[in-house]
Short mmCIF file of C-alpha atoms in Angstrom, two decimals:
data_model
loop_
_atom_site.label_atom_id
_atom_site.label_comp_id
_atom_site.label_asym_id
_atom_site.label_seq_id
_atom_site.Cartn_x
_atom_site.Cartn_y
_atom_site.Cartn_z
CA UNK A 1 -22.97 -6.31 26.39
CA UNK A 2 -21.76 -3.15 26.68
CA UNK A 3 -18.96 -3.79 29.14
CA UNK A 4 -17.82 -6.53 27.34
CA UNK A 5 -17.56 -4.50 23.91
CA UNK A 6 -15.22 -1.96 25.92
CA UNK A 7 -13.21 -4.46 27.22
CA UNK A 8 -12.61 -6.34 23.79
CA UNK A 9 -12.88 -4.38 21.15
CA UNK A 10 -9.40 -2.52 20.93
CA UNK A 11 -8.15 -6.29 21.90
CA UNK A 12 -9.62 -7.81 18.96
CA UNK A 13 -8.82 -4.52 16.07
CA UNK A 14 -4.95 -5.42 17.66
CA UNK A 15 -5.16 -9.20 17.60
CA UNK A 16 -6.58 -8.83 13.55
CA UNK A 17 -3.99 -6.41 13.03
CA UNK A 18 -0.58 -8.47 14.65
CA UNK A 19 -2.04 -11.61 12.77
CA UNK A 20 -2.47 -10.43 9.50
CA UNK A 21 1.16 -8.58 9.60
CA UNK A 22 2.71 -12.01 10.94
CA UNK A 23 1.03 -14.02 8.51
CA UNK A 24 2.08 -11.31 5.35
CA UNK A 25 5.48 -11.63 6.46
CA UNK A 26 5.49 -15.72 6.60
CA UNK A 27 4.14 -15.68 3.39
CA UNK A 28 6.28 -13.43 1.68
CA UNK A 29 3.94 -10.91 1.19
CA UNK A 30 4.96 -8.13 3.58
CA UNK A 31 6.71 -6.52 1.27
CA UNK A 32 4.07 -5.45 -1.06
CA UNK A 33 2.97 -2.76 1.83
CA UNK A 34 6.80 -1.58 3.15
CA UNK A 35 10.32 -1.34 1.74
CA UNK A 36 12.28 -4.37 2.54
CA UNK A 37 14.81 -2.97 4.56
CA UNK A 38 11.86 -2.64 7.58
CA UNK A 39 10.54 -6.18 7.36
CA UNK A 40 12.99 -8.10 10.08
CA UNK A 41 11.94 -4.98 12.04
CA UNK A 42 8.28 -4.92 11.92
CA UNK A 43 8.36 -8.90 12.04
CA UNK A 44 10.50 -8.54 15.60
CA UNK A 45 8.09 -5.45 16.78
CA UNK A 46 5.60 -7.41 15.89
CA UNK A 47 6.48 -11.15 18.01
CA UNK A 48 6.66 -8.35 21.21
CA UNK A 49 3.57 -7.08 19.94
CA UNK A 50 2.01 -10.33 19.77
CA UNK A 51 3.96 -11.26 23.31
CA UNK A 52 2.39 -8.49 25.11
CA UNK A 53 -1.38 -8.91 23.51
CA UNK A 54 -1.19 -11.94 25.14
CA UNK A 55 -0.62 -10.40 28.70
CA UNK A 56 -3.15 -8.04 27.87
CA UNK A 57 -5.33 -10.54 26.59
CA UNK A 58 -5.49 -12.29 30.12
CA UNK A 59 -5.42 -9.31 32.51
CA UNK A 60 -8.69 -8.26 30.39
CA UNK A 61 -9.70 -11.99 31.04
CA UNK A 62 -8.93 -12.10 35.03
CA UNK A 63 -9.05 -8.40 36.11
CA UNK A 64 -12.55 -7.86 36.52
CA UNK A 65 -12.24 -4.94 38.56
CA UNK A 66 -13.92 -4.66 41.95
CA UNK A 67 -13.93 -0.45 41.60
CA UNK A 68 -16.08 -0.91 38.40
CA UNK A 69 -18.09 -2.93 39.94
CA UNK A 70 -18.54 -0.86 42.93
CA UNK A 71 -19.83 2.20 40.88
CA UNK A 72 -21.78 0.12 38.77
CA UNK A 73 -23.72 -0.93 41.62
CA UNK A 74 -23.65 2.96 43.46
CA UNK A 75 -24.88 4.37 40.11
CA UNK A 76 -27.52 1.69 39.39
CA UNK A 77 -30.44 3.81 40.34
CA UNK A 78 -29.42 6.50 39.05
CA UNK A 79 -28.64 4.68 35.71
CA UNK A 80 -32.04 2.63 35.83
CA UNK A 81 -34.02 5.72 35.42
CA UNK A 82 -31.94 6.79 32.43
CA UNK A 83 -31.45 3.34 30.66
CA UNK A 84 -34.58 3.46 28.09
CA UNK A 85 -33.22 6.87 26.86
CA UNK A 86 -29.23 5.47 26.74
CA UNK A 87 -30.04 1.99 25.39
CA UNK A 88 -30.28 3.32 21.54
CA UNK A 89 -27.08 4.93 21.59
CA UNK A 90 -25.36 1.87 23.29
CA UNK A 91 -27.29 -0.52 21.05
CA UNK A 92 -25.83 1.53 18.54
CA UNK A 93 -22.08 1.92 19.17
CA UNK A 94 -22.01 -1.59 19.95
CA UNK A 95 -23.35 -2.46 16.02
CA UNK A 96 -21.05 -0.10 15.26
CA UNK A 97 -18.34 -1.58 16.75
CA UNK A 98 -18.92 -4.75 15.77
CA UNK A 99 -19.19 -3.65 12.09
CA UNK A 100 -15.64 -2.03 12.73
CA UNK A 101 -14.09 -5.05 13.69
CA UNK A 102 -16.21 -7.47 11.31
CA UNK A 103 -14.49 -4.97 8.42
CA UNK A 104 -11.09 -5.07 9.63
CA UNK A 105 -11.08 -8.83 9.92
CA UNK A 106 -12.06 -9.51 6.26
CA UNK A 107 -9.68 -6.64 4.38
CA UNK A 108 -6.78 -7.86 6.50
CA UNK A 109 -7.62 -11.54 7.03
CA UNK A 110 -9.53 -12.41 4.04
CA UNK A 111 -9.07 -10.24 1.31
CA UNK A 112 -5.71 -10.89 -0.76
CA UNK A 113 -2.63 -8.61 -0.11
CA UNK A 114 -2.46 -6.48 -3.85
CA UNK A 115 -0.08 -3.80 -5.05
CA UNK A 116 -0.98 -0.35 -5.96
CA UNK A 117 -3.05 -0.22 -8.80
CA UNK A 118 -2.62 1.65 -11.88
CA UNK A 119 -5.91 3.00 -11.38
CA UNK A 120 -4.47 4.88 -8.58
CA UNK A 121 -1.55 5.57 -11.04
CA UNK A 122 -3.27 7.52 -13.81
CA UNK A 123 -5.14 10.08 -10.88
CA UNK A 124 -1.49 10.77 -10.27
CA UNK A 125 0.92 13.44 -12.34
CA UNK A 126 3.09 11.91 -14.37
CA UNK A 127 6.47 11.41 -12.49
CA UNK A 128 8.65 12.37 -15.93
CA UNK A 129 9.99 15.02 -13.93
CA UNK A 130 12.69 13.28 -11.57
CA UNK A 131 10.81 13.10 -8.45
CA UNK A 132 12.85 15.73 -6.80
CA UNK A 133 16.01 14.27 -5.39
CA UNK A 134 16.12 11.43 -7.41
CA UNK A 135 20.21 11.43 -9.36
CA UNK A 136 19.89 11.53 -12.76
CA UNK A 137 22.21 8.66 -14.10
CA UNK A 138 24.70 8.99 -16.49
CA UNK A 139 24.71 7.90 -20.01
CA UNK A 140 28.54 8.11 -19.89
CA UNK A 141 30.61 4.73 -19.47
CA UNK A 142 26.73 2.81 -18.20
CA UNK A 143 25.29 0.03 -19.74
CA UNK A 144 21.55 1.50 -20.47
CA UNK A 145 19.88 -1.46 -20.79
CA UNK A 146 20.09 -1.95 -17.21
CA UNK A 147 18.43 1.46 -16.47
CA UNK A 148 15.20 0.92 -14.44
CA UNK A 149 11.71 3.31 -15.21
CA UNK A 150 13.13 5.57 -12.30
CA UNK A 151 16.14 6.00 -13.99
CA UNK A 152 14.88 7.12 -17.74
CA UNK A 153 12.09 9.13 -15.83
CA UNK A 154 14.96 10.91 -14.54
CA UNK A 155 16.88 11.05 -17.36
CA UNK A 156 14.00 13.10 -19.15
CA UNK A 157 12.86 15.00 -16.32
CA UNK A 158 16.08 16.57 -16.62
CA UNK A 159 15.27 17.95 -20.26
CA UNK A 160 16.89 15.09 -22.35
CA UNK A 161 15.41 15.00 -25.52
CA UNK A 162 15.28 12.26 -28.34
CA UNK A 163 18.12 14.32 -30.06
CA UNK A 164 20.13 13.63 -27.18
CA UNK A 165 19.05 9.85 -26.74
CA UNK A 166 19.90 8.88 -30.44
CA UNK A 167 21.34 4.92 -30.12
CA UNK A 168 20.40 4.37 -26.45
CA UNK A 169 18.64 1.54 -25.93
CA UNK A 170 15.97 0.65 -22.99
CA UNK A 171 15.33 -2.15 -21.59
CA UNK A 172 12.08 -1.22 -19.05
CA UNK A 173 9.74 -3.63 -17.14
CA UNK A 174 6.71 -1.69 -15.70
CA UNK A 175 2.82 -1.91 -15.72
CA UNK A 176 0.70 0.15 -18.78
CA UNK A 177 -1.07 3.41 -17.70
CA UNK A 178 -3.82 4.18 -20.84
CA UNK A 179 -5.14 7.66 -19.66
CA UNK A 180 -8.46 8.87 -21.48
CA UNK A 181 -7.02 10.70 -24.21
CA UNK A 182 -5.24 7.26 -25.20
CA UNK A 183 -1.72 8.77 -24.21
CA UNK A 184 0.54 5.61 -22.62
CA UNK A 185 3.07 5.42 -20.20
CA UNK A 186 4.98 2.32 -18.54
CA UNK A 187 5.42 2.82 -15.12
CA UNK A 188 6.36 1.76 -11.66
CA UNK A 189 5.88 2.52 -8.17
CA UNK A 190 8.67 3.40 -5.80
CA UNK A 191 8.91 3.07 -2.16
CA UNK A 192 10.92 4.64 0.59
CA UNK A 193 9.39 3.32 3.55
CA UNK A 194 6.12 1.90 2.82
CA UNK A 195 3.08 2.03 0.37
CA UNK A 196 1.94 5.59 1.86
CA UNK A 197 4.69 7.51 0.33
CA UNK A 198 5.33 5.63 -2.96
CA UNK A 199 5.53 6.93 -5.76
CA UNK A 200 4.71 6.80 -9.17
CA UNK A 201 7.74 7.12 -12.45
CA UNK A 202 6.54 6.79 -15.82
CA UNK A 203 8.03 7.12 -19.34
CA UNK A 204 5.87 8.10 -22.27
CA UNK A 205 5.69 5.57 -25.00
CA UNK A 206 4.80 5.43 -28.66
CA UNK A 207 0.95 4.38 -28.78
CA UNK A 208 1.08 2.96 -31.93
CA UNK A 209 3.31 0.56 -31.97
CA UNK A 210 1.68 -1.62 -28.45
CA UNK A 211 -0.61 -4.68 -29.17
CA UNK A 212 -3.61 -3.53 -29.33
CA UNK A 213 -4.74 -6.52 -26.59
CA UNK A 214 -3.08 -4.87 -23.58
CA UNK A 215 -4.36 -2.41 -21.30
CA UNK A 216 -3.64 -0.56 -18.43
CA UNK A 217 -2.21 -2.22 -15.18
CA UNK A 218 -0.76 -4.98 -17.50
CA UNK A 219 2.62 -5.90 -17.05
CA UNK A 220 5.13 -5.59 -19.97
CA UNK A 221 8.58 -5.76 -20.81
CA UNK A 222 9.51 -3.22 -23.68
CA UNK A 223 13.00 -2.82 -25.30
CA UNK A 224 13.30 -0.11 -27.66
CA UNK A 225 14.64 3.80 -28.22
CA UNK A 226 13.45 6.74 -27.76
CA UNK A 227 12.29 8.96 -30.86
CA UNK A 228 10.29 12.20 -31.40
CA UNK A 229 6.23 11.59 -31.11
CA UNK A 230 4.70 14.59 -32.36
CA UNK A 231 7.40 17.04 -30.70
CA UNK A 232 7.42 14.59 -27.23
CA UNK A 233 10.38 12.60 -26.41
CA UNK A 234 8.70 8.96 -25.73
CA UNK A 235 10.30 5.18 -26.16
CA UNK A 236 9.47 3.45 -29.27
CA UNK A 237 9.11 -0.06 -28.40
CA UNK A 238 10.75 -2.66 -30.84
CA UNK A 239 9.37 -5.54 -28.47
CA UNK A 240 6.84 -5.84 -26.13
CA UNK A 241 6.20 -8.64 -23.97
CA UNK A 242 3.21 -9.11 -21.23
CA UNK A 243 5.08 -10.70 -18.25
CA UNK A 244 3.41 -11.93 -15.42
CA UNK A 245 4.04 -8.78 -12.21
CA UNK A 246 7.38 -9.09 -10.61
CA UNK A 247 7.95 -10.68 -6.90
CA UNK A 248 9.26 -7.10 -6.06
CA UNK A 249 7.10 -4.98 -8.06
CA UNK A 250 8.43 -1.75 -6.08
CA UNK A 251 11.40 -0.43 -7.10
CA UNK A 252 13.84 0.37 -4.14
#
């Protein structure tokens, strides 16, 4: 039993893993874990991937090696007076193995593919800030109703202020974030290369004026401007719609 877990168990944790990338990517889904720019990639490395499991697949199949078997019989009594002590431990990697790969198959295979929750959002900072190198836009000769979360996150990271705002209207579709002290924020995630490094941009919004029937991680569409909240710049909705989460729900 214990030869055989060694010879199949990295096999199988590879075979669960090429399946359940193939079988995101034929059903759309692939992109709710990397940016789309790397899916034709990852789908190609994976075909070679899959191409080459298979020649792996049958060496491990047909190769049974006449070396091993050559110690195995050398060391056998050597090993027999050792076995009681050594069959715990083996008994024991080998549940733990199969646990491993039992585990694997069902959160890749079974469970559905998700995107990042907003529970994962709110232990986050806010990203209000600009997230680093993201451009501010400009409010000169744009159209702001086209300006995405990222871009008004920017736009007050940089300072801007509700003085400075006065007759721009947003037009923002992002998921709720309800922290504990009741303070909202519509955000969305953004990814560079995959889920690892996304990251979060939020814009503060006026409490008070949301339906008091959504929550966090729900969905919305909000049009509004952006006033002065108790000395805060945040976006006073003038409608707020719950829309169902976007087929590209990461903003690229």
């Amino acid at each position: 039993m214990s030869d055989l877990v060694s010879r199949w168990a990295g096999l199988a944790l590879c075979g669960i893993g090429l399946v359940a990338t193939l079988l995101l990517a034929a059903a759309g889904d692939l992109t709710l874990y990397i940016h789309p720019r790397y899916v034709v990639f990852t789908v190609v490395l994976s075909i070679i991937g899959a191409a080459l499991f298979a020649v792996a697949v049958w060496v491990t199949a047909t190769g049974r090696g006449s070396e091993h078997d050559h110690d195995h019989d050398h060391d056998h009594d050597h090993d027999h007076d050792h076995a009681p002590r050594r069959r715990p431990l083996r008994m024991l990697s080998i549940g733990a193995t199969g646990v491993l790969i039992v585990v694997s198959a069902l959160a890749l295979l079974a469970a559905p593919p998700t995107t990042l929750s907003a529970e994962r959002a709110l232990s986050l900072e806010s990203a209000a800030d600009g997230a680093g190198d993201v451009p501010r836009p400009s409010l000169i000769g744009s159209d702001p109703t086209r300006f995405s979360v990222r871009d008004w996150a920017s736009i007050l990271g940089s300072g801007a202020t509700a003085d400075d705002l006065v007759g721009q209207q947003a037009d923002v579709t992002g998921f709720l974030l309800v922290d504990d002290d009741g303070a909202v924020r519509v955000g969305r995630y953004a990814v560079t290369c995959c889920t690892v490094d996304a990251q979060l941009f939020a814009v503060p919004v006026v409490a008070a004026d949301l339906p008091s029937d959504l929550g966090s991680g729900d969905w919305v569409r909000l049009t509004g401007t952006f006033t002065d909240d108790a000395g805060a710049t945040r976006l006073r909705p003038g409608t707020v719609d719950a829309v169902e989460e976007p087929d590209d729900p990461y903003l690229s």
